[in-house]
Coordinates of C-alpha atoms and ligand atoms in Angstrom, one line a residue:
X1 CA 0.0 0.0 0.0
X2 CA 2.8 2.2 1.4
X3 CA 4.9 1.5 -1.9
X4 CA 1.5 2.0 -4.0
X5 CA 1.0 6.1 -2.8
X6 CA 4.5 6.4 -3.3
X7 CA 4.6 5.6 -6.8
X8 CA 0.7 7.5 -7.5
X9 CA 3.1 10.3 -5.5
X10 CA 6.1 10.1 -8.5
X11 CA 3.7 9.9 -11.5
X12 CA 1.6 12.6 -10.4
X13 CA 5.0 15.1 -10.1
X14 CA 5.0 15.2 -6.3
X15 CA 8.2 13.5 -5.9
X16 CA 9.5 14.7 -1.5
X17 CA 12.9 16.8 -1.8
X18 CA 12.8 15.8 -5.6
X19 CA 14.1 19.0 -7.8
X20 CA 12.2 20.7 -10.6
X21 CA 14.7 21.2 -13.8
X22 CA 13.5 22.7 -17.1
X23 CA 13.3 21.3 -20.8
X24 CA 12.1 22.6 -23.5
X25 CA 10.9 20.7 -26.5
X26 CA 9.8 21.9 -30.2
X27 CA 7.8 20.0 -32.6
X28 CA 7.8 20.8 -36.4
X29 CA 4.3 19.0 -36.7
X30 CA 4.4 20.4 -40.8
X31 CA 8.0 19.4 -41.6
X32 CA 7.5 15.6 -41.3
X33 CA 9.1 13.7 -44.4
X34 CA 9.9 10.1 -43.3
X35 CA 7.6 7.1 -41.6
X36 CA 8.9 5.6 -38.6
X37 CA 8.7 1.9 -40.2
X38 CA 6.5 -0.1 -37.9
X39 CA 9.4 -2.7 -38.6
X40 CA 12.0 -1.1 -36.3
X41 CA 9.4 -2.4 -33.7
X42 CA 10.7 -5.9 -34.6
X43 CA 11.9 -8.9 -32.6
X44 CA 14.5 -12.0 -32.6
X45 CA 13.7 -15.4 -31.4
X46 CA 17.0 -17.8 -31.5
X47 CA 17.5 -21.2 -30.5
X48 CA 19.3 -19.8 -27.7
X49 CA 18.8 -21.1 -23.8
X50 CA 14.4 -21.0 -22.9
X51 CA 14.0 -18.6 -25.9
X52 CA 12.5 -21.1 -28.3
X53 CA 12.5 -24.6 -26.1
X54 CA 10.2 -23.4 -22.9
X55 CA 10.1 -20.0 -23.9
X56 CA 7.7 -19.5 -26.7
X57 CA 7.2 -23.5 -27.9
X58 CA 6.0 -25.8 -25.5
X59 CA 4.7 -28.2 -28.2
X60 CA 0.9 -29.4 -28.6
X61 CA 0.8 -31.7 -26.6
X62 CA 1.7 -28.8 -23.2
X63 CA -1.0 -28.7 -20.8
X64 CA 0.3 -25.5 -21.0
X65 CA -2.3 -23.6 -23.3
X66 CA -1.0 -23.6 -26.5
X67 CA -1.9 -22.8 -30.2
X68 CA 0.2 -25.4 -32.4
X69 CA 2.7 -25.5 -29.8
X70 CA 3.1 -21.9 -28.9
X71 CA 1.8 -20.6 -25.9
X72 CA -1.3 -18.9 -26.6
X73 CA -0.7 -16.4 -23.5
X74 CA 2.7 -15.4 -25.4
X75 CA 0.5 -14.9 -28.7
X76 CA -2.3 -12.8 -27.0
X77 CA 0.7 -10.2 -25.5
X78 CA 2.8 -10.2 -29.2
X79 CA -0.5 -9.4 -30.4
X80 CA -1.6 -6.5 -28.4
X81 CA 1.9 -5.3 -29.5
X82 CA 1.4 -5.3 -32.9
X83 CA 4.9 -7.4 -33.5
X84 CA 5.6 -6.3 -37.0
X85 CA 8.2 -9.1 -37.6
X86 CA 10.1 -11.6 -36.2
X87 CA 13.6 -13.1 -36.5
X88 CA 14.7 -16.5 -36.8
X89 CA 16.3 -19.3 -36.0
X90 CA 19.7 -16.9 -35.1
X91 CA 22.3 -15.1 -34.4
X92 CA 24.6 -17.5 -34.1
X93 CA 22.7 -20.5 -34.6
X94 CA 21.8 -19.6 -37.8
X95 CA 24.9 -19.9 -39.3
X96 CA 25.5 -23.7 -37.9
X97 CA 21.6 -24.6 -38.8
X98 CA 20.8 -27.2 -41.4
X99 CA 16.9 -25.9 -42.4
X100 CA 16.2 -29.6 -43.3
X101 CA 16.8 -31.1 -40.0
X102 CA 13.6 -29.2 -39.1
X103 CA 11.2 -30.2 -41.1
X104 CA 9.4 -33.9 -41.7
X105 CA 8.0 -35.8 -38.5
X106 CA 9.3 -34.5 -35.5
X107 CA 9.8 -38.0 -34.6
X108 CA 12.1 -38.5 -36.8
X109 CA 14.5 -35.2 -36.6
X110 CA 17.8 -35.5 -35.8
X111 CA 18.4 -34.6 -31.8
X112 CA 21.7 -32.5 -32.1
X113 CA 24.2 -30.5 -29.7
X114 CA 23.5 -26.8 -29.6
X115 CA 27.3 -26.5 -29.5
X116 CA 26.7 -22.6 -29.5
X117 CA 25.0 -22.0 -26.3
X118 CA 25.1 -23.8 -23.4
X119 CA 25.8 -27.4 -25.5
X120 CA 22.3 -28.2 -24.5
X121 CA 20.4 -31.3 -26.8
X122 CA 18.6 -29.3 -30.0
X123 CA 15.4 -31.9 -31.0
X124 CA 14.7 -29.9 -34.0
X125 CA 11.0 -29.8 -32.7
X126 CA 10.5 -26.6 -33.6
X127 CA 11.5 -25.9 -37.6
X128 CA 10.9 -24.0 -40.7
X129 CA 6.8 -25.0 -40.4
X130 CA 6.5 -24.0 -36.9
X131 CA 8.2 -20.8 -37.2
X132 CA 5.8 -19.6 -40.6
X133 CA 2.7 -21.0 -38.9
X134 CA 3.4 -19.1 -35.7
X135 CA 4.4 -15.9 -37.8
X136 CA 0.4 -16.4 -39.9
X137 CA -1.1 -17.0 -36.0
X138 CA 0.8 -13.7 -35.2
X139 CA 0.1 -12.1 -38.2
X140 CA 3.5 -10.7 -38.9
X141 CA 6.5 -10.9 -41.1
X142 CA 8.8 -13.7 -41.0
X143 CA 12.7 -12.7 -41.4
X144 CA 14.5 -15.7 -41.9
X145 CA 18.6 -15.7 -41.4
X146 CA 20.1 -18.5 -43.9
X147 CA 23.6 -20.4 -43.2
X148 CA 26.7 -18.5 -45.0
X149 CA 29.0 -20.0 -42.4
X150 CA 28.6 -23.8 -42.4
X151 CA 26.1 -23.8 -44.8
X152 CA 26.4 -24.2 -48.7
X153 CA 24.6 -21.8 -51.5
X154 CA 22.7 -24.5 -52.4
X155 CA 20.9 -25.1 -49.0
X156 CA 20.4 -21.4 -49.0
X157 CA 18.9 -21.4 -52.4
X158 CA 16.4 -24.6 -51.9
X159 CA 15.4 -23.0 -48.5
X160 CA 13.9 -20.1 -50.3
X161 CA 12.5 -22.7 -53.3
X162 CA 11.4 -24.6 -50.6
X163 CA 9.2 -21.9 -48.3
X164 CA 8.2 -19.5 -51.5
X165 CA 8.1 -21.6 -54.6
X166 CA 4.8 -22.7 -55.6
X167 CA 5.2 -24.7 -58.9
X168 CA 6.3 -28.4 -59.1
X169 CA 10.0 -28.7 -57.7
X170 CA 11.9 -30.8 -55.6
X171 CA 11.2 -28.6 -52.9
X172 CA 7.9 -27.8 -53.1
X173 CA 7.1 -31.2 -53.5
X174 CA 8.7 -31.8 -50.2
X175 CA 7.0 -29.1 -48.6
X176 CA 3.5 -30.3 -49.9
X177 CA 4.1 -33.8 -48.8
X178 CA 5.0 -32.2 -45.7
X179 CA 1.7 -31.0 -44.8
X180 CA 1.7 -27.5 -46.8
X181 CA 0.0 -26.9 -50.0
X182 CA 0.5 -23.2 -50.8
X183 CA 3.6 -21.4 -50.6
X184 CA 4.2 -19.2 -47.5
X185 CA 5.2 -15.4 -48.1
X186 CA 8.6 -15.0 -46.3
X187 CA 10.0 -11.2 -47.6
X188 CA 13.0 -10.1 -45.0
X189 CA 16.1 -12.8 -46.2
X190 CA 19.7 -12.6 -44.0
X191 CA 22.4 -13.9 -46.4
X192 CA 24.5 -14.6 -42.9
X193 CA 24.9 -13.5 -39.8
X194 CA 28.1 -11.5 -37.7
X195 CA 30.2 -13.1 -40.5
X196 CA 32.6 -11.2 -39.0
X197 CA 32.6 -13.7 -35.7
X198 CA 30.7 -16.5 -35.5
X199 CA 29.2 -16.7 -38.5
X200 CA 32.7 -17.4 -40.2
X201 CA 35.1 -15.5 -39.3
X202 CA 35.6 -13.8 -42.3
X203 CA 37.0 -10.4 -43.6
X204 CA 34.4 -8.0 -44.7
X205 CA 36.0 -8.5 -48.2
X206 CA 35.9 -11.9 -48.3
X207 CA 32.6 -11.9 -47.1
X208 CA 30.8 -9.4 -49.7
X209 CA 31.9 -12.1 -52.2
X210 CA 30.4 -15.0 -50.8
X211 CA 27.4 -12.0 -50.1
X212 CA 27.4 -11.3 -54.1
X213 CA 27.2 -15.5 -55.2
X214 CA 24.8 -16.3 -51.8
X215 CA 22.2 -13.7 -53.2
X216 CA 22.3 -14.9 -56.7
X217 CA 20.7 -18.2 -56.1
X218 CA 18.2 -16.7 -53.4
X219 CA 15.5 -16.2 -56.3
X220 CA 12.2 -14.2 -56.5
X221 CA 9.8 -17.2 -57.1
X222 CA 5.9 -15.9 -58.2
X223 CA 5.2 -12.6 -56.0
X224 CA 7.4 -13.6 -53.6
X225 CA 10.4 -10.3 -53.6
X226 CA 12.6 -10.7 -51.2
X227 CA 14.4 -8.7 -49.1
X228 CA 18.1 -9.0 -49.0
X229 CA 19.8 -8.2 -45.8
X230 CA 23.8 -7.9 -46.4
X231 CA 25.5 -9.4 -42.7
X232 CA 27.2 -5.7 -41.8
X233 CA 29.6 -4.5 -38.9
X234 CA 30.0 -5.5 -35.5
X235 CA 28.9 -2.2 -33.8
X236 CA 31.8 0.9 -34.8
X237 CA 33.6 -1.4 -37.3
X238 CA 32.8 1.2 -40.1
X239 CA 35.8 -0.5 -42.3
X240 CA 33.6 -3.3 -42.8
X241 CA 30.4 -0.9 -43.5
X242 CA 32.6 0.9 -46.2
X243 CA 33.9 -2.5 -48.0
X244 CA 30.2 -3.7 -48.2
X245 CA 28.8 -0.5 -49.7
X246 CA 31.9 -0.4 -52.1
X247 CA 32.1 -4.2 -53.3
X248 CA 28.8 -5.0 -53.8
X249 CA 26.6 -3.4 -56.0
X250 CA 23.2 -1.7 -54.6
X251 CA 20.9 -3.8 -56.9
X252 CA 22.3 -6.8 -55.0
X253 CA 21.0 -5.8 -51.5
X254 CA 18.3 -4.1 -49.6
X255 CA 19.4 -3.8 -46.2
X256 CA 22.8 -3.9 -44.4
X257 CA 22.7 -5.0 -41.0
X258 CA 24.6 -3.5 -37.9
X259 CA 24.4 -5.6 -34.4
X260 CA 25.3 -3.2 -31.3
X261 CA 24.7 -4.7 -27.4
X262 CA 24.8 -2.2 -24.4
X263 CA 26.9 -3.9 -22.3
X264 CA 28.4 -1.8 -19.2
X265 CA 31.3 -3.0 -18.2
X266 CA 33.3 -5.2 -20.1
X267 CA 32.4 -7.9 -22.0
X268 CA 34.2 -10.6 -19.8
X269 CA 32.6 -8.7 -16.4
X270 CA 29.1 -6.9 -17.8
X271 CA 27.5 -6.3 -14.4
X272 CA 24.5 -7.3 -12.4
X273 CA 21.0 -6.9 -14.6
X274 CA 19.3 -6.1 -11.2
X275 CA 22.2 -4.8 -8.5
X276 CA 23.4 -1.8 -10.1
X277 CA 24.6 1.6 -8.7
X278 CA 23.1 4.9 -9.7
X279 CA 26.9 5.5 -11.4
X280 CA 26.4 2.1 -13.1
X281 CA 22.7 2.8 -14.3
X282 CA 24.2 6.6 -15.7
X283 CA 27.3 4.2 -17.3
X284 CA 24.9 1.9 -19.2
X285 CA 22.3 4.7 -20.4
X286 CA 25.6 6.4 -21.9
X287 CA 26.6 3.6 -23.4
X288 CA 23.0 2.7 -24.9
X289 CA 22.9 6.4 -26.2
X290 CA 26.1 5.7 -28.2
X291 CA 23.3 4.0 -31.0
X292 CA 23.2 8.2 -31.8
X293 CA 26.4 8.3 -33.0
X294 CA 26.8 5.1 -34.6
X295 CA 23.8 5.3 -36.7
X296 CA 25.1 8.7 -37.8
X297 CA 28.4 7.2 -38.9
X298 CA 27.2 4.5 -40.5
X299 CA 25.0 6.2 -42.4
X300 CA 27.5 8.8 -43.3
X301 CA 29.2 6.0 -45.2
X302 CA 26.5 5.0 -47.1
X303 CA 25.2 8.0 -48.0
X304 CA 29.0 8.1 -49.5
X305 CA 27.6 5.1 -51.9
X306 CA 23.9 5.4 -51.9
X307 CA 22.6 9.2 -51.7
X308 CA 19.1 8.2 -52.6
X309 CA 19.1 5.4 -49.5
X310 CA 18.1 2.7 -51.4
X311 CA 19.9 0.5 -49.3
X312 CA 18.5 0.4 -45.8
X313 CA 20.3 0.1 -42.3
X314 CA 18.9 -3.0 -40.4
X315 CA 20.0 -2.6 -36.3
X316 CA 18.4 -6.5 -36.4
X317 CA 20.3 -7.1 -32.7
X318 CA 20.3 -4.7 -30.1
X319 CA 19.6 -4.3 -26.3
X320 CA 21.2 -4.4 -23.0
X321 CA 23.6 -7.6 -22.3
X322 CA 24.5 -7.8 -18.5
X323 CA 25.6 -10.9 -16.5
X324 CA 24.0 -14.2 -16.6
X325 CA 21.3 -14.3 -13.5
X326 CA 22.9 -16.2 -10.9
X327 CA 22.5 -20.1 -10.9
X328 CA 21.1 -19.8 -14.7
X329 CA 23.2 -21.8 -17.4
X330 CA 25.6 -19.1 -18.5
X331 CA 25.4 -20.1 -22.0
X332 CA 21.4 -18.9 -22.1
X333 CA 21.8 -15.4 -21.6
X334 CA 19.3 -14.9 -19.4
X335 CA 18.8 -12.0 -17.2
X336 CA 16.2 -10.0 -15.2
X337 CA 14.5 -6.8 -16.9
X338 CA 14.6 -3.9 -14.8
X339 CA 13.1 -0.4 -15.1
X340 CA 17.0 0.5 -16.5
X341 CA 16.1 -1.5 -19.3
X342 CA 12.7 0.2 -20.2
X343 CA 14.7 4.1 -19.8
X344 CA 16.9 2.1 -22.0
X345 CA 14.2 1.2 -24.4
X346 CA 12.9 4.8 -25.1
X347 CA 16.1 6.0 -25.1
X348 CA 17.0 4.2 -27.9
X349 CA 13.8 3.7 -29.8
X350 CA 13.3 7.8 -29.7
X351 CA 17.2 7.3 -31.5
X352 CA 15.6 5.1 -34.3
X353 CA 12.7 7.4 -34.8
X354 CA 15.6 10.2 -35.4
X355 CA 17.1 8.2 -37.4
X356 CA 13.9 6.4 -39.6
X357 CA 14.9 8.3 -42.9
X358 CA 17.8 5.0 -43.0
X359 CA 16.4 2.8 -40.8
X360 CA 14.0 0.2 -42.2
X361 CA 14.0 -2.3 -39.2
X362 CA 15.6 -3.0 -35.7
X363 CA 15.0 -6.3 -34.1
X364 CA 15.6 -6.3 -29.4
X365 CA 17.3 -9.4 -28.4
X366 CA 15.7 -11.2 -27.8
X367 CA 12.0 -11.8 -27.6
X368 CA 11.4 -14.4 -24.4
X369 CA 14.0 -15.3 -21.8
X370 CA 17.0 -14.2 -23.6
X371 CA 19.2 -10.6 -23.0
X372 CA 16.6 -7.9 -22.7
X373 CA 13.5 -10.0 -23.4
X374 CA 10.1 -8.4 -23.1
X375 CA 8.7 -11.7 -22.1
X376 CA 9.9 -14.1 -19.5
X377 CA 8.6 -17.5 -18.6
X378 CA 8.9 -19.7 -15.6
X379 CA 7.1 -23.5 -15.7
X380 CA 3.6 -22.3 -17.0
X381 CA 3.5 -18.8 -15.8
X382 CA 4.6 -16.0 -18.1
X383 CA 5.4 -12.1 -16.6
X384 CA 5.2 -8.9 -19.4
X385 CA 8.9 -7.2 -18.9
X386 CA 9.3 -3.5 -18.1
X387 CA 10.9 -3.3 -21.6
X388 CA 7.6 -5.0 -23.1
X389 CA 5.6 -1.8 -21.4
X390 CA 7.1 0.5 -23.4
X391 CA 7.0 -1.3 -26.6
X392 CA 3.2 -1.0 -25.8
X393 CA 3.4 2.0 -24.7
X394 CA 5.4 3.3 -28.2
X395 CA 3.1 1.2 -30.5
X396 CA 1.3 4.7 -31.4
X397 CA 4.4 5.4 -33.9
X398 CA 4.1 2.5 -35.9
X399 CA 4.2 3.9 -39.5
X400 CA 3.6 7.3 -38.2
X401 CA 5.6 10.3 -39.9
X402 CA 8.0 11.6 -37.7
X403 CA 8.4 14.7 -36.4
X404 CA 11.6 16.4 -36.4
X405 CA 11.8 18.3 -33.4
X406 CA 14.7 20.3 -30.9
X407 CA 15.3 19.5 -27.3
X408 CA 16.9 21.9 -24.6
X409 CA 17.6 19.8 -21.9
X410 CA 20.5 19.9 -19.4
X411 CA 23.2 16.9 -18.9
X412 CA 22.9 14.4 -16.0
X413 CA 24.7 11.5 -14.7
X414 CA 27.8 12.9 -13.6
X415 CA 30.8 11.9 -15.5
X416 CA 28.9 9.3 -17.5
X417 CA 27.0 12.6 -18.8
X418 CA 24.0 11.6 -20.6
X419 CA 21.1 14.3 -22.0
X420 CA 18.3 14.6 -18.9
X421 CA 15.6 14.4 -21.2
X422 CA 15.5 11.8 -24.5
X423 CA 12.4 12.8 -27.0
X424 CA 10.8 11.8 -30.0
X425 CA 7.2 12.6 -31.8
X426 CA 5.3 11.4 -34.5
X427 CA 1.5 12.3 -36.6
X428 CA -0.3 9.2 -37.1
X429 CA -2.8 8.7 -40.0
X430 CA -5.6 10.5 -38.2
X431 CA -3.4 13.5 -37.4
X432 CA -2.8 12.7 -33.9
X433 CA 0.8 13.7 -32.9
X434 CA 2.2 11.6 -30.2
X435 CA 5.2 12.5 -28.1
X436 CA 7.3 9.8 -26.3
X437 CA 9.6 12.1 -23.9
X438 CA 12.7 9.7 -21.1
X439 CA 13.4 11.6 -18.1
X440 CA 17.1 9.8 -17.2
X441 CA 17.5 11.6 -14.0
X442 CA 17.0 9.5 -10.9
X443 CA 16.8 11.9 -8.9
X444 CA 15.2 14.5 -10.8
X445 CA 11.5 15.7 -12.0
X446 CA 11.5 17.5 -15.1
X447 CA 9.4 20.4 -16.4
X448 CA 8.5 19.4 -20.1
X449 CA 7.2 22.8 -22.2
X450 CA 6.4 21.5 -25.8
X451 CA 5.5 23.5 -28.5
X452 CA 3.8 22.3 -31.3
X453 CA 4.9 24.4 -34.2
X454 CA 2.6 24.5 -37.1
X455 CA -0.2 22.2 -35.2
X456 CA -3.1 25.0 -34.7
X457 CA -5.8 24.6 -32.2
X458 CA -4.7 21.6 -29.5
X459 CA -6.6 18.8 -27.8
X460 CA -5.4 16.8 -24.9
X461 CA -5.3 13.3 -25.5
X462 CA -4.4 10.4 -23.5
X463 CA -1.2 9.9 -21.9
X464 CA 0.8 7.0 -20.2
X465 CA 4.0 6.3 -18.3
X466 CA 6.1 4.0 -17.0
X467 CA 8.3 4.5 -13.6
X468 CA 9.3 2.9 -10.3
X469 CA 10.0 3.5 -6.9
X470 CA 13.7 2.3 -7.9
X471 CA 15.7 2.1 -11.0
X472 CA 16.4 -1.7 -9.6
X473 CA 13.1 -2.3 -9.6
X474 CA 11.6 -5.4 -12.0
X475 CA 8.7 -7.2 -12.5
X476 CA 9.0 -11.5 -10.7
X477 CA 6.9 -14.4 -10.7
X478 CA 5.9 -13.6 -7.0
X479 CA 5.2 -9.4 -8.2
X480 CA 4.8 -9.8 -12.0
X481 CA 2.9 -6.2 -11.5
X482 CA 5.2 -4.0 -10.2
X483 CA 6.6 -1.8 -13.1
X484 CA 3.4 -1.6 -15.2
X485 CA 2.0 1.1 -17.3
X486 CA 0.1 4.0 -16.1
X487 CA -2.3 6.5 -17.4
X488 CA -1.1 10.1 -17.3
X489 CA -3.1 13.1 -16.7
X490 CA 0.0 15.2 -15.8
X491 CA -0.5 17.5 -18.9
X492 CA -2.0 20.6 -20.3
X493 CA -2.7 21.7 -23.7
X494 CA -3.2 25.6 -24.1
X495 CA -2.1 27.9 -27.2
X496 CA 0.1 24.9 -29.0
X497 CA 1.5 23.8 -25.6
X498 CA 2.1 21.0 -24.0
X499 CA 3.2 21.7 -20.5
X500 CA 3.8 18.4 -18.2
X501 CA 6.5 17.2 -15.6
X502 CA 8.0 13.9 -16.1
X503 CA 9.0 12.1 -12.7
X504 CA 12.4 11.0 -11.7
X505 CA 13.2 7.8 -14.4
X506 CA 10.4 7.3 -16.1
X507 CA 9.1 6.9 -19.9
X508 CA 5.9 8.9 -20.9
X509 CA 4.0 9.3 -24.1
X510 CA 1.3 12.1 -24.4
X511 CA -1.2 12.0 -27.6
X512 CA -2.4 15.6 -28.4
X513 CA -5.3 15.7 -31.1
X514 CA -5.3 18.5 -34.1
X515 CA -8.5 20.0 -34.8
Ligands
AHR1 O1 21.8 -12.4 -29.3 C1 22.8 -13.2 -28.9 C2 23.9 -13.3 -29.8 O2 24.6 -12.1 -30.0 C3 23.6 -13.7 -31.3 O3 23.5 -15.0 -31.5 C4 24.7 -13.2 -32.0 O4 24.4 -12.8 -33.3 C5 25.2 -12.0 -31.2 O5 26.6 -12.0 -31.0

């Protein structure tokens, strides 16, 4: 109860001994150009610790609630998220998986060492029909990552004939007597991935060859177009960025990727996901806002190559990578989700949104039980993440136009000096702008004035938050409630502005109607 009136206390902007500080923010609501593609709302699902195996599939014959072997309670909260798209089978699995163990009577799929993570057994249960079924239940796009590393051009190429094609063929043939008559529609296509690492170890030069003959055989069959995602740099590696853009030609590709984790420390010693210091939390919200600057050199390479952006950037793994949670296997990666994470979230999703005139798609890692998962799982019960809240919470800008817009905010955190106030807005298709505002400071309430060049007569709309009595705070099995979503009356609307306080920490997203 105590802890209850506390919190009602912070989101109403009463916070005891807290300081007001200023910001000011400006909308251009008429000088919006680019959509914020609904697909940098995307997620990854590897096989990868309880991310697939007792994460999402439990198989149909659970008494866990299930549809085909997924838990329905999982596929009621993607849903209310609108999940545009979903990654598969890796990461680094992808680029030791054989597609056809997969498919065929499960009894009869190879059981195999995940030699990647954790050398746990792999059954194959869950293949290339589960994963396009579950996407059609979901109703979102598959992205499928083939094998460059272990894998041969061939298997790469009758994958796609396999999934797409829907004439007579080897493949298709095998799919039909499989169980599936038509052809799915599969769009996004990874030729590799962190071929760089684990998927090959290669040099970027080497691997835009193998990129240029992987792509040729991946063909468009019917209406079927894919999507070609190059395998780009490990985070700042802008060498590799440049040798992709240079050696293979634009027509060849759609998408590069880029894969950056926010990982505190080091990557030997991350640091707790749950017992952090207010220096550590300021340390890993710098380190998260880094995306800023890395976007913007990345991009300035390939605007170098590709003025017109043809080629799109694709941040398909990013997210906060912290210490294994104590007694877990440490090859599963998985970790507790605190309200750090979700001022991480907005923090960098209001960079994507800056960023959308490159940006096509951005996929969290991972989806359920893995790095900074929006959905944990425990036996049969399932708890919503703090990061999951505001991936509700910022649903209003999928394929909204964004809204360029100035901040004035001071610097907090000390010497790990981060901007005090993170901000993004966007018009949706019924002219309602929406404005997603992070106050970083801990300590620290912040006096928001917004003003809405260009926007005429105002109306308040609804508003929401997220925030917690402590940064540490995250949701358990025994409190699966206790960094939720709020509503949010804490603003006004008068003469084109928005005037509202943000508490300490928190994530907030107003909705003011045009007339
Ligand atoms: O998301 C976990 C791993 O991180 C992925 O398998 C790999 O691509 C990256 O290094």
């Amino acid at each position: 109860m105590k802890k209850t009136l506390i919190l009602a206390a912070l989101i109403a902007g009463f916070a005891v001994g807290a300081r007001a500080d200023q910001a000011t923010v400006t909308v251009k609501v008429n000088e919006g150009r680019y959509t914020i593609s609904r697909h940098i709302y995307g997620h990854f699902s590897e096989h990868l610790g309880r991310g697939i195996y007792d994460g999402l599939w439990v198989g149909e014959d659970s008494p866990i609630p299930n549809i085909k072997g997924v838990r329905t309670n999982i596929i009621d909260a993607l849903k209310h998220i609108n999940i545009p798209n979903l990654r598969w089978p890796g990461g680094c699995f992808a680029d030791e998986y054989h597609w056809m163990d997969g498919i065929g009577p499960r009894s009869e799929r190879p059981r195999m060492i995940n030699t990647h993570w954790g050398g746990v057994v792999e059954d194959n249960a869950f293949g290339t029909h589960e994963f396009l079924d579950l996407c059609e239940t979901l109703g979102t796009e598959p992205y499928i990552c083939g094998n460059v590393g272990s894998g041969t051009v061939e298997e790469m190429a009758k994958w796609v004939e396999y999934i797409t094609f829907d004439g007579e063929s080897p493949m298709a043939d095998l799919r039909r007597r499989n169980g599936r008559q038509e052809p799915w529609k599969v769009k996004y296509w990874g030729v590799g991935n962190e071929n760089w690492g684990c998927g090959g170890n290669m040099t970027a030069e080497y691997y835009a060859g193998e990129y240029r003959r992987y792509q040729t055989y991946c063909r468009n069959f019917g209406d079927n177009r894919l999507y070609k995602i190059a395998g780009g740099p490990n985070a700042a590696d802008y060498h590799w960025m440049e040798v992709l853009m240079r050696d293979i030609p634009l027509r060849q590709m759609d998408g590069v990727s880029v894969h950056y984790y926010t990982v505190p420390h080091t990557w030997s010693l991350k640091g707790s996901a749950y017992e952090f210091d207010d220096d550590e939390y300021y340390l890993t919200i710098s380190k998260a806002a880094f995306m800023d600057e890395l976007i913007a050199k990345h991009s300035e390479v390939m605007d170098r190559y590709d003025p017109q952006k043809r080629v799109q950037l694709i941040v398909d793994e990013w997210g906060s990578w912290y210490d294994p949670h104590p007694g877990s296997n440490p090859g599963f990666l998985y970790q507790m989700n605190t309200m750090r994470d979700a001022i991480l979230a907005g923090v960098t999703l209001n960079i994507f949104h800056k960023h959308c005139d490159r940006i096509h798609m951005a996929n969290i890692a991972q989806l359920v039980n893995v790095l900074q998962a929006l959905i944990l799982t425990e036996g049969d019960r399932m708890i919503l993440t703090p990061t999951y809240h505001v991936f509700d919470m910022y649903k209003v800008h999928h394929d909204a136009t964004m809204l360029p817009i100035e901040i004035g905010t001071v610097k907090t955190g000390g010497d790990n000096s981060i901007d005090q106030v993170s901000a993004s807005a966007s018009r949706d298709g019924e002219g309602t702008v929406h404005i997603s505002l992070v106050n970083t400071d801990l300590e620290n309430e912040v006096t928001v004035t917004c003003r809405l060049e260009g926007l005429g007569s105002a109306r308040k709309g609804k508003g929401q938050v997220i925030a917690a009595e402590n940064i540490t705070d995250y949701n358990s099995f025994d409190e699966p409630e206790k960094v939720v979503l709020y509503d949010f009356d804490n603003f006004e609307v008068r003469d084109g502005l928005v005037s509202l306080t943000l508490p300490a920490k928190s994530v907030v997203t107003v909705a003011v109607n045009g007339n």
